[in-house]
Amino acid sequence: MSLLDVSELEAGYETGQVLFGVDLSVDENEVVSLLGRNGAGKTTTMHALVGADVPRVFGGSMTFNGEDLRAHRNYQISDLGLSLVPEGRRCFRDLTVKENLRLAANHASDPLPVEEVLDQFPELDDMRDRPSKNMSGGEQQMLAIARSLVTNPKLMLLDEPCEGLAPYIVRRIESIIQEINEKQDVSVLLVEQNVAVAVAVAERHYILDEGEIVEEVSTAQLREDDELRQEYLGV
Ligand code: ATP
């Protein structure tokens, strides 16, 4: 049994169905990417897993660490060890770095010490008393990842963490993902538009197209198959 098993997931919104039978899995200590064009349903998949922003789940199963995710409410999901770092970071703008992290710790059932997490993010440690609204996009992304890490997740769902960031910050985010996976045994499901990031950090890749998984490929296949990338990812 995998850490995360999603089978025949059908979900969408009042306005219509978006996912038409998504099958994917993530094993312990694995980094897996979910790729696809704009509107393919990547964010909807992430939100369906954690019950955020209420996409309606019409059918299928989602099992995490042996627990049926459909039987849990959104606020219970992070206690199971599943944590979403949403697209756009969504840090509390008026709270400082440390306050953002403490707030996450206060809401977690088994948090990591905030100081321990800050040790892993020297950039954040240096600006621990700065409100997040006064930080760059890259710094806010690090804070969003650190805030998730404080909750001591087994699996982190990262929704487009490198969107709009300068190349040198993208490299830093890649190394953070590798570090939390290798040193802290956190599995990662990464949604990315940037195929280079997925190739750099993930071992397996799912390609989502019009709400269905159309391919599951290794990093070598993704790197070498120009036709596949062109057809489904436009790159
Ligand atoms: P992107 O990379 O652009 O974020 P995506 O693959 O993550 O794309 P989704 O954000 O999951 O795609 O969107 C899939 C479809 O669901 C789109 O047609 C989108 O318009 C629709 N959708 C997304 N969020 C909502 C919502 N809150 N209410 C209604 N429809 C939505």
PDB file of C-alpha atoms and ligand atoms in Angstrom:
ATOM      1  CA  MET A   1       0.000   0.000   0.000  1.00  0.00           C
ATOM      2  CA  SER A   2       1.284   3.471  -0.896  1.00  0.00           C
ATOM      3  CA  LEU A   3       1.293   6.428   1.469  1.00  0.00           C
ATOM      4  CA  LEU A   4      -1.245   8.146  -0.792  1.00  0.00           C
ATOM      5  CA  ASP A   5      -3.558   6.208  -3.062  1.00  0.00           C
ATOM      6  CA  VAL A   6      -6.024   8.020  -5.286  1.00  0.00           C
ATOM      7  CA  SER A   7      -8.306   5.921  -7.420  1.00  0.00           C
ATOM      8  CA  GLU A   8     -10.945   6.933  -9.963  1.00  0.00           C
ATOM      9  CA  LEU A   9     -11.255  10.373  -8.388  1.00  0.00           C
ATOM     10  CA  GLU A  10     -14.066  12.413  -9.876  1.00  0.00           C
ATOM     11  CA  ALA A  11     -14.421  15.982  -8.661  1.00  0.00           C
ATOM     12  CA  GLY A  12     -15.375  19.458  -9.748  1.00  0.00           C
ATOM     13  CA  TYR A  13     -17.430  22.497  -8.872  1.00  0.00           C
ATOM     14  CA  GLU A  14     -21.035  23.584  -9.016  1.00  0.00           C
ATOM     15  CA  THR A  15     -20.226  24.810 -12.491  1.00  0.00           C
ATOM     16  CA  GLY A  16     -19.170  21.353 -13.684  1.00  0.00           C
ATOM     17  CA  GLN A  17     -16.996  18.292 -13.339  1.00  0.00           C
ATOM     18  CA  VAL A  18     -13.219  18.805 -13.722  1.00  0.00           C
ATOM     19  CA  LEU A  19     -11.665  15.452 -12.767  1.00  0.00           C
ATOM     20  CA  PHE A  20     -12.876  12.362 -14.614  1.00  0.00           C
ATOM     21  CA  GLY A  21     -11.201   9.458 -12.835  1.00  0.00           C
ATOM     22  CA  VAL A  22      -7.754  10.436 -11.548  1.00  0.00           C
ATOM     23  CA  ASP A  23      -5.505   7.575 -10.428  1.00  0.00           C
ATOM     24  CA  LEU A  24      -2.220   8.328  -8.691  1.00  0.00           C
ATOM     25  CA  SER A  25      -0.109   7.226  -5.783  1.00  0.00           C
ATOM     26  CA  VAL A  26       2.815   8.492  -3.740  1.00  0.00           C
ATOM     27  CA  ASP A  27       5.032   6.155  -1.724  1.00  0.00           C
ATOM     28  CA  GLU A  28       6.849   6.847   1.521  1.00  0.00           C
ATOM     29  CA  ASN A  29       9.859   9.117   0.923  1.00  0.00           C
ATOM     30  CA  GLU A  30       8.978   9.684  -2.711  1.00  0.00           C
ATOM     31  CA  VAL A  31       8.859  12.946  -4.658  1.00  0.00           C
ATOM     32  CA  VAL A  32       6.272  12.772  -7.428  1.00  0.00           C
ATOM     33  CA  SER A  33       5.154  15.500  -9.797  1.00  0.00           C
ATOM     34  CA  LEU A  34       1.739  16.216 -11.273  1.00  0.00           C
ATOM     35  CA  LEU A  35       2.121  18.060 -14.557  1.00  0.00           C
ATOM     36  CA  GLY A  36      -0.323  19.423 -17.082  1.00  0.00           C
ATOM     37  CA  ARG A  37      -1.411  22.483 -18.981  1.00  0.00           C
ATOM     38  CA  ASN A  38      -3.362  25.375 -17.459  1.00  0.00           C
ATOM     39  CA  GLY A  39      -6.804  24.213 -16.463  1.00  0.00           C
ATOM     40  CA  ALA A  40      -5.972  20.488 -16.610  1.00  0.00           C
ATOM     41  CA  GLY A  41      -7.200  20.066 -13.018  1.00  0.00           C
ATOM     42  CA  LYS A  42      -3.958  19.958 -11.007  1.00  0.00           C
ATOM     43  CA  THR A  43      -5.043  22.407  -8.304  1.00  0.00           C
ATOM     44  CA  THR A  44      -8.474  20.815  -8.167  1.00  0.00           C
ATOM     45  CA  THR A  45      -6.779  17.476  -7.460  1.00  0.00           C
ATOM     46  CA  MET A  46      -4.735  19.000  -4.615  1.00  0.00           C
ATOM     47  CA  HIS A  47      -7.800  20.716  -3.163  1.00  0.00           C
ATOM     48  CA  ALA A  48      -9.904  17.563  -3.392  1.00  0.00           C
ATOM     49  CA  LEU A  49      -7.258  15.717  -1.371  1.00  0.00           C
ATOM     50  CA  VAL A  50      -7.358  18.160   1.535  1.00  0.00           C
ATOM     51  CA  GLY A  51     -10.971  19.278   1.141  1.00  0.00           C
ATOM     52  CA  ALA A  52      -9.923  22.898   0.544  1.00  0.00           C
ATOM     53  CA  ASP A  53     -11.961  25.461  -1.397  1.00  0.00           C
ATOM     54  CA  VAL A  54     -14.649  22.803  -1.564  1.00  0.00           C
ATOM     55  CA  PRO A  55     -14.372  21.174  -4.942  1.00  0.00           C
ATOM     56  CA  ARG A  56     -17.114  18.576  -4.870  1.00  0.00           C
ATOM     57  CA  VAL A  57     -15.924  14.998  -4.861  1.00  0.00           C
ATOM     58  CA  PHE A  58     -18.376  12.955  -6.927  1.00  0.00           C
ATOM     59  CA  GLY A  59     -16.682   9.585  -6.788  1.00  0.00           C
ATOM     60  CA  GLY A  60     -13.561   7.526  -6.320  1.00  0.00           C
ATOM     61  CA  SER A  61     -11.363   6.902  -3.326  1.00  0.00           C
ATOM     62  CA  MET A  62      -8.519   8.759  -1.618  1.00  0.00           C
ATOM     63  CA  THR A  63      -6.546   6.893   1.029  1.00  0.00           C
ATOM     64  CA  PHE A  64      -3.721   8.456   2.984  1.00  0.00           C
ATOM     65  CA  ASN A  65      -1.629   6.431   5.413  1.00  0.00           C
ATOM     66  CA  GLY A  66      -4.500   3.953   5.637  1.00  0.00           C
ATOM     67  CA  GLU A  67      -7.115   6.652   6.353  1.00  0.00           C
ATOM     68  CA  ASP A  68     -10.038   7.410   4.068  1.00  0.00           C
ATOM     69  CA  LEU A  69      -9.620  11.114   3.260  1.00  0.00           C
ATOM     70  CA  ARG A  70     -13.245  11.409   2.203  1.00  0.00           C
ATOM     71  CA  ALA A  71     -14.274  10.565   5.767  1.00  0.00           C
ATOM     72  CA  HIS A  72     -12.326  13.548   7.177  1.00  0.00           C
ATOM     73  CA  ARG A  73     -13.081  17.257   7.229  1.00  0.00           C
ATOM     74  CA  ASN A  74     -10.599  19.830   5.954  1.00  0.00           C
ATOM     75  CA  TYR A  75      -9.439  20.835   9.462  1.00  0.00           C
ATOM     76  CA  GLN A  76      -8.693  17.190  10.342  1.00  0.00           C
ATOM     77  CA  ILE A  77      -6.541  16.455   7.312  1.00  0.00           C
ATOM     78  CA  SER A  78      -3.308  18.103   8.490  1.00  0.00           C
ATOM     79  CA  ASP A  79      -3.450  16.062  11.716  1.00  0.00           C
ATOM     80  CA  LEU A  80      -3.242  12.967   9.521  1.00  0.00           C
ATOM     81  CA  GLY A  81       0.104  14.242   8.206  1.00  0.00           C
ATOM     82  CA  LEU A  82      -1.038  15.709   4.886  1.00  0.00           C
ATOM     83  CA  SER A  83      -0.214  19.356   4.329  1.00  0.00           C
ATOM     84  CA  LEU A  84      -0.983  21.646   1.390  1.00  0.00           C
ATOM     85  CA  VAL A  85       1.287  24.558   0.463  1.00  0.00           C
ATOM     86  CA  PRO A  86      -1.204  26.425  -1.710  1.00  0.00           C
ATOM     87  CA  GLU A  87      -0.555  28.237  -4.949  1.00  0.00           C
ATOM     88  CA  GLY A  88       0.115  31.902  -4.176  1.00  0.00           C
ATOM     89  CA  ARG A  89       1.615  31.094  -0.744  1.00  0.00           C
ATOM     90  CA  ARG A  90      -1.189  32.643   1.340  1.00  0.00           C
ATOM     91  CA  CYS A  91       0.961  33.659   4.311  1.00  0.00           C
ATOM     92  CA  PHE A  92      -0.635  35.977   6.872  1.00  0.00           C
ATOM     93  CA  ARG A  93       0.655  39.273   5.565  1.00  0.00           C
ATOM     94  CA  ASP A  94       0.639  41.282   8.781  1.00  0.00           C
ATOM     95  CA  LEU A  95       2.181  38.522  10.872  1.00  0.00           C
ATOM     96  CA  THR A  96       5.934  38.128  11.150  1.00  0.00           C
ATOM     97  CA  VAL A  97       7.817  35.035  10.036  1.00  0.00           C
ATOM     98  CA  LYS A  98       7.885  33.706  13.569  1.00  0.00           C
ATOM     99  CA  GLU A  99       4.216  34.498  14.194  1.00  0.00           C
ATOM    100  CA  ASN A 100       3.205  32.720  10.974  1.00  0.00           C
ATOM    101  CA  LEU A 101       5.159  29.644  12.075  1.00  0.00           C
ATOM    102  CA  ARG A 102       3.866  29.723  15.657  1.00  0.00           C
ATOM    103  CA  LEU A 103       0.297  29.967  14.421  1.00  0.00           C
ATOM    104  CA  ALA A 104       0.805  26.856  12.283  1.00  0.00           C
ATOM    105  CA  ALA A 105       2.402  25.055  15.236  1.00  0.00           C
ATOM    106  CA  ASN A 106      -0.480  26.015  17.525  1.00  0.00           C
ATOM    107  CA  HIS A 107      -2.969  24.429  15.152  1.00  0.00           C
ATOM    108  CA  ALA A 108      -1.001  21.205  14.691  1.00  0.00           C
ATOM    109  CA  SER A 109      -1.427  18.117  16.864  1.00  0.00           C
ATOM    110  CA  ASP A 110       2.240  17.102  16.718  1.00  0.00           C
ATOM    111  CA  PRO A 111       4.225  20.159  15.564  1.00  0.00           C
ATOM    112  CA  LEU A 112       7.964  20.445  15.092  1.00  0.00           C
ATOM    113  CA  PRO A 113       9.656  23.132  17.229  1.00  0.00           C
ATOM    114  CA  VAL A 114       9.571  26.467  15.383  1.00  0.00           C
ATOM    115  CA  GLU A 115      13.251  27.080  16.189  1.00  0.00           C
ATOM    116  CA  GLU A 116      14.196  23.742  14.662  1.00  0.00           C
ATOM    117  CA  VAL A 117      12.411  24.619  11.437  1.00  0.00           C
ATOM    118  CA  LEU A 118      13.955  28.103  11.377  1.00  0.00           C
ATOM    119  CA  ASP A 119      17.392  26.485  11.612  1.00  0.00           C
ATOM    120  CA  GLN A 120      16.691  24.863   8.240  1.00  0.00           C
ATOM    121  CA  PHE A 121      15.799  28.180   6.632  1.00  0.00           C
ATOM    122  CA  PRO A 122      18.647  30.612   7.425  1.00  0.00           C
ATOM    123  CA  GLU A 123      17.064  33.246   5.164  1.00  0.00           C
ATOM    124  CA  LEU A 124      13.905  33.198   7.282  1.00  0.00           C
ATOM    125  CA  ASP A 125      15.782  33.071  10.548  1.00  0.00           C
ATOM    126  CA  ASP A 126      17.472  36.347   9.583  1.00  0.00           C
ATOM    127  CA  MET A 127      14.080  38.015   9.094  1.00  0.00           C
ATOM    128  CA  ARG A 128      12.115  36.273  11.833  1.00  0.00           C
ATOM    129  CA  ASP A 129      10.525  39.518  13.057  1.00  0.00           C
ATOM    130  CA  ARG A 130       9.594  40.842   9.621  1.00  0.00           C
ATOM    131  CA  PRO A 131       5.929  40.870   8.522  1.00  0.00           C
ATOM    132  CA  SER A 132       5.511  38.584   5.547  1.00  0.00           C
ATOM    133  CA  LYS A 133       4.054  41.403   3.450  1.00  0.00           C
ATOM    134  CA  ASN A 134       7.543  42.969   3.479  1.00  0.00           C
ATOM    135  CA  MET A 135       9.190  39.860   2.042  1.00  0.00           C
ATOM    136  CA  SER A 136       9.942  38.936  -1.558  1.00  0.00           C
ATOM    137  CA  GLY A 137       7.931  36.272  -3.391  1.00  0.00           C
ATOM    138  CA  GLY A 138      10.743  33.764  -2.927  1.00  0.00           C
ATOM    139  CA  GLU A 139      10.991  34.470   0.791  1.00  0.00           C
ATOM    140  CA  GLN A 140       7.225  34.131   1.151  1.00  0.00           C
ATOM    141  CA  GLN A 141       7.394  30.790  -0.669  1.00  0.00           C
ATOM    142  CA  MET A 142      10.065  29.593   1.771  1.00  0.00           C
ATOM    143  CA  LEU A 143       7.839  30.734   4.632  1.00  0.00           C
ATOM    144  CA  ALA A 144       4.870  28.853   3.164  1.00  0.00           C
ATOM    145  CA  ILE A 145       6.985  25.683   2.979  1.00  0.00           C
ATOM    146  CA  ALA A 146       8.373  26.235   6.486  1.00  0.00           C
ATOM    147  CA  ARG A 147       4.842  26.767   7.813  1.00  0.00           C
ATOM    148  CA  SER A 148       3.815  23.441   6.338  1.00  0.00           C
ATOM    149  CA  LEU A 149       6.920  21.741   7.699  1.00  0.00           C
ATOM    150  CA  VAL A 150       6.101  22.936  11.232  1.00  0.00           C
ATOM    151  CA  THR A 151       2.982  20.761  11.115  1.00  0.00           C
ATOM    152  CA  ASN A 152       5.279  17.731  10.784  1.00  0.00           C
ATOM    153  CA  PRO A 153       3.753  16.296   7.610  1.00  0.00           C
ATOM    154  CA  LYS A 154       4.344  12.870   6.108  1.00  0.00           C
ATOM    155  CA  LEU A 155       3.320  14.201   2.706  1.00  0.00           C
ATOM    156  CA  MET A 156       3.576  17.791   1.510  1.00  0.00           C
ATOM    157  CA  LEU A 157       1.432  18.907  -1.423  1.00  0.00           C
ATOM    158  CA  LEU A 158       3.229  21.755  -3.184  1.00  0.00           C
ATOM    159  CA  ASP A 159       1.140  23.732  -5.666  1.00  0.00           C
ATOM    160  CA  GLU A 160       3.377  25.588  -8.116  1.00  0.00           C
ATOM    161  CA  PRO A 161       6.005  26.662  -5.567  1.00  0.00           C
ATOM    162  CA  CYS A 162       8.283  28.185  -8.216  1.00  0.00           C
ATOM    163  CA  GLU A 163       5.678  30.241 -10.064  1.00  0.00           C
ATOM    164  CA  GLY A 164       6.998  33.712 -10.857  1.00  0.00           C
ATOM    165  CA  LEU A 165      10.308  33.268  -9.034  1.00  0.00           C
ATOM    166  CA  ALA A 166      13.772  34.221 -10.299  1.00  0.00           C
ATOM    167  CA  PRO A 167      15.980  31.307 -11.409  1.00  0.00           C
ATOM    168  CA  TYR A 168      18.327  31.487  -8.412  1.00  0.00           C
ATOM    169  CA  ILE A 169      15.360  31.312  -6.000  1.00  0.00           C
ATOM    170  CA  VAL A 170      13.935  28.415  -8.011  1.00  0.00           C
ATOM    171  CA  ARG A 171      17.245  26.559  -7.426  1.00  0.00           C
ATOM    172  CA  ARG A 172      16.926  27.274  -3.691  1.00  0.00           C
ATOM    173  CA  ILE A 173      13.337  25.989  -3.578  1.00  0.00           C
ATOM    174  CA  GLU A 174      14.486  22.841  -5.401  1.00  0.00           C
ATOM    175  CA  SER A 175      17.196  22.262  -2.805  1.00  0.00           C
ATOM    176  CA  ILE A 176      14.701  22.825   0.032  1.00  0.00           C
ATOM    177  CA  ILE A 177      12.377  20.200  -1.474  1.00  0.00           C
ATOM    178  CA  GLN A 178      15.264  17.741  -1.766  1.00  0.00           C
ATOM    179  CA  GLU A 179      16.401  18.487   1.778  1.00  0.00           C
ATOM    180  CA  ILE A 180      13.034  17.959   3.456  1.00  0.00           C
ATOM    181  CA  ASN A 181      12.596  14.754   1.472  1.00  0.00           C
ATOM    182  CA  GLU A 182      16.046  13.323   2.154  1.00  0.00           C
ATOM    183  CA  LYS A 183      16.689  14.551   5.699  1.00  0.00           C
ATOM    184  CA  GLN A 184      13.182  14.536   7.133  1.00  0.00           C
ATOM    185  CA  ASP A 185      11.616  11.759   5.086  1.00  0.00           C
ATOM    186  CA  VAL A 186       8.769  13.988   3.925  1.00  0.00           C
ATOM    187  CA  SER A 187       7.140  12.728   0.717  1.00  0.00           C
ATOM    188  CA  VAL A 188       6.180  15.389  -1.799  1.00  0.00           C
ATOM    189  CA  LEU A 189       3.501  15.685  -4.468  1.00  0.00           C
ATOM    190  CA  LEU A 190       4.542  18.628  -6.596  1.00  0.00           C
ATOM    191  CA  VAL A 191       2.335  20.487  -9.055  1.00  0.00           C
ATOM    192  CA  GLU A 192       4.456  22.403 -11.539  1.00  0.00           C
ATOM    193  CA  GLN A 193       4.185  24.236 -14.846  1.00  0.00           C
ATOM    194  CA  ASN A 194       7.976  24.367 -14.906  1.00  0.00           C
ATOM    195  CA  VAL A 195       9.010  20.937 -16.198  1.00  0.00           C
ATOM    196  CA  ALA A 196      12.671  21.635 -15.360  1.00  0.00           C
ATOM    197  CA  VAL A 197      11.779  21.845 -11.658  1.00  0.00           C
ATOM    198  CA  ALA A 198       9.873  18.552 -11.811  1.00  0.00           C
ATOM    199  CA  VAL A 199      12.805  16.893 -13.582  1.00  0.00           C
ATOM    200  CA  ALA A 200      15.226  18.274 -10.971  1.00  0.00           C
ATOM    201  CA  VAL A 201      13.394  17.026  -7.889  1.00  0.00           C
ATOM    202  CA  ALA A 202      10.865  14.279  -8.689  1.00  0.00           C
ATOM    203  CA  GLU A 203      11.384  10.601  -9.453  1.00  0.00           C
ATOM    204  CA  ARG A 204       8.039   9.907 -11.144  1.00  0.00           C
ATOM    205  CA  HIS A 205       5.667  12.158 -13.020  1.00  0.00           C
ATOM    206  CA  TYR A 206       1.966  12.031 -13.753  1.00  0.00           C
ATOM    207  CA  ILE A 207       0.594  13.991 -16.674  1.00  0.00           C
ATOM    208  CA  LEU A 208      -2.929  15.262 -16.254  1.00  0.00           C
ATOM    209  CA  ASP A 209      -4.932  16.306 -19.293  1.00  0.00           C
ATOM    210  CA  GLU A 210      -8.566  17.391 -19.238  1.00  0.00           C
ATOM    211  CA  GLY A 211      -9.086  15.843 -15.817  1.00  0.00           C
ATOM    212  CA  GLU A 212      -7.516  12.463 -16.539  1.00  0.00           C
ATOM    213  CA  ILE A 213      -4.063  11.012 -15.983  1.00  0.00           C
ATOM    214  CA  VAL A 214      -2.866  10.289 -19.499  1.00  0.00           C
ATOM    215  CA  GLU A 215       0.741   9.266 -18.749  1.00  0.00           C
ATOM    216  CA  GLU A 216       2.925   8.178 -15.859  1.00  0.00           C
ATOM    217  CA  VAL A 217       6.620   8.530 -16.722  1.00  0.00           C
ATOM    218  CA  SER A 218      10.059   8.378 -15.154  1.00  0.00           C
ATOM    219  CA  THR A 219      12.319  11.409 -15.059  1.00  0.00           C
ATOM    220  CA  ALA A 220      14.432   9.971 -17.897  1.00  0.00           C
ATOM    221  CA  GLN A 221      11.312   9.488 -20.067  1.00  0.00           C
ATOM    222  CA  LEU A 222      10.078  13.006 -19.329  1.00  0.00           C
ATOM    223  CA  ARG A 223      13.461  14.474 -20.175  1.00  0.00           C
ATOM    224  CA  GLU A 224      13.872  12.539 -23.410  1.00  0.00           C
ATOM    225  CA  ASP A 225      10.346  12.398 -24.871  1.00  0.00           C
ATOM    226  CA  ASP A 226       9.995  15.674 -26.772  1.00  0.00           C
ATOM    227  CA  GLU A 227       6.684  14.607 -28.347  1.00  0.00           C
ATOM    228  CA  LEU A 228       5.114  13.842 -24.977  1.00  0.00           C
ATOM    229  CA  ARG A 229       6.188  17.191 -23.533  1.00  0.00           C
ATOM    230  CA  GLN A 230       4.965  19.020 -26.624  1.00  0.00           C
ATOM    231  CA  GLU A 231       1.609  17.240 -26.711  1.00  0.00           C
ATOM    232  CA  TYR A 232       0.613  17.580 -23.091  1.00  0.00           C
ATOM    233  CA  LEU A 233       2.777  20.333 -21.649  1.00  0.00           C
ATOM    234  CA  GLY A 234       3.427  22.559 -24.640  1.00  0.00           C
ATOM    235  CA  VAL A 235       7.193  22.692 -24.024  1.00  0.00           C
TER     236      VAL A 235
HETATM  237  P1  ATP B   1      -3.499  26.170 -13.485  1.00  0.00           P
HETATM  238  O1  ATP B   1      -2.127  25.716 -13.748  1.00  0.00           O
HETATM  239  O2  ATP B   1      -3.968  27.227 -14.425  1.00  0.00           O
HETATM  240  O3  ATP B   1      -3.748  26.496 -12.031  1.00  0.00           O
HETATM  241  P2  ATP B   1      -4.796  23.624 -13.059  1.00  0.00           P
HETATM  242  O4  ATP B   1      -4.374  22.444 -13.837  1.00  0.00           O
HETATM  243  O5  ATP B   1      -4.338  23.728 -11.655  1.00  0.00           O
HETATM  244  O6  ATP B   1      -4.420  24.910 -13.867  1.00  0.00           O
HETATM  245  P3  ATP B   1      -7.447  23.938 -11.986  1.00  0.00           P
HETATM  246  O7  ATP B   1      -7.087  25.200 -11.269  1.00  0.00           O
HETATM  247  O8  ATP B   1      -7.642  22.715 -11.188  1.00  0.00           O
HETATM  248  O9  ATP B   1      -6.370  23.643 -13.131  1.00  0.00           O
HETATM  249  O10 ATP B   1      -8.738  24.237 -12.851  1.00  0.00           O
HETATM  250  C1  ATP B   1      -9.406  23.202 -13.593  1.00  0.00           C
HETATM  251  C2  ATP B   1     -10.748  23.745 -14.062  1.00  0.00           C
HETATM  252  O11 ATP B   1     -11.564  23.995 -12.920  1.00  0.00           O
HETATM  253  C3  ATP B   1     -10.653  25.044 -14.847  1.00  0.00           C
HETATM  254  O12 ATP B   1     -11.567  24.986 -15.902  1.00  0.00           O
HETATM  255  C4  ATP B   1     -11.059  26.079 -13.840  1.00  0.00           C
HETATM  256  O13 ATP B   1     -11.683  27.168 -14.459  1.00  0.00           O
HETATM  257  C5  ATP B   1     -12.048  25.326 -12.962  1.00  0.00           C
HETATM  258  N1  ATP B   1     -12.057  25.845 -11.582  1.00  0.00           N
HETATM  259  C6  ATP B   1     -11.000  25.979 -10.765  1.00  0.00           C
HETATM  260  N2  ATP B   1     -11.366  26.474  -9.558  1.00  0.00           N
HETATM  261  C7  ATP B   1     -12.712  26.655  -9.635  1.00  0.00           C
HETATM  262  C8  ATP B   1     -13.699  27.132  -8.726  1.00  0.00           C
HETATM  263  N3  ATP B   1     -13.378  27.545  -7.482  1.00  0.00           N
HETATM  264  N4  ATP B   1     -14.981  27.185  -9.146  1.00  0.00           N
HETATM  265  C9  ATP B   1     -15.330  26.773 -10.392  1.00  0.00           C
HETATM  266  N5  ATP B   1     -14.448  26.306 -11.310  1.00  0.00           N
HETATM  267  C10 ATP B   1     -13.150  26.251 -10.944  1.00  0.00           C
END
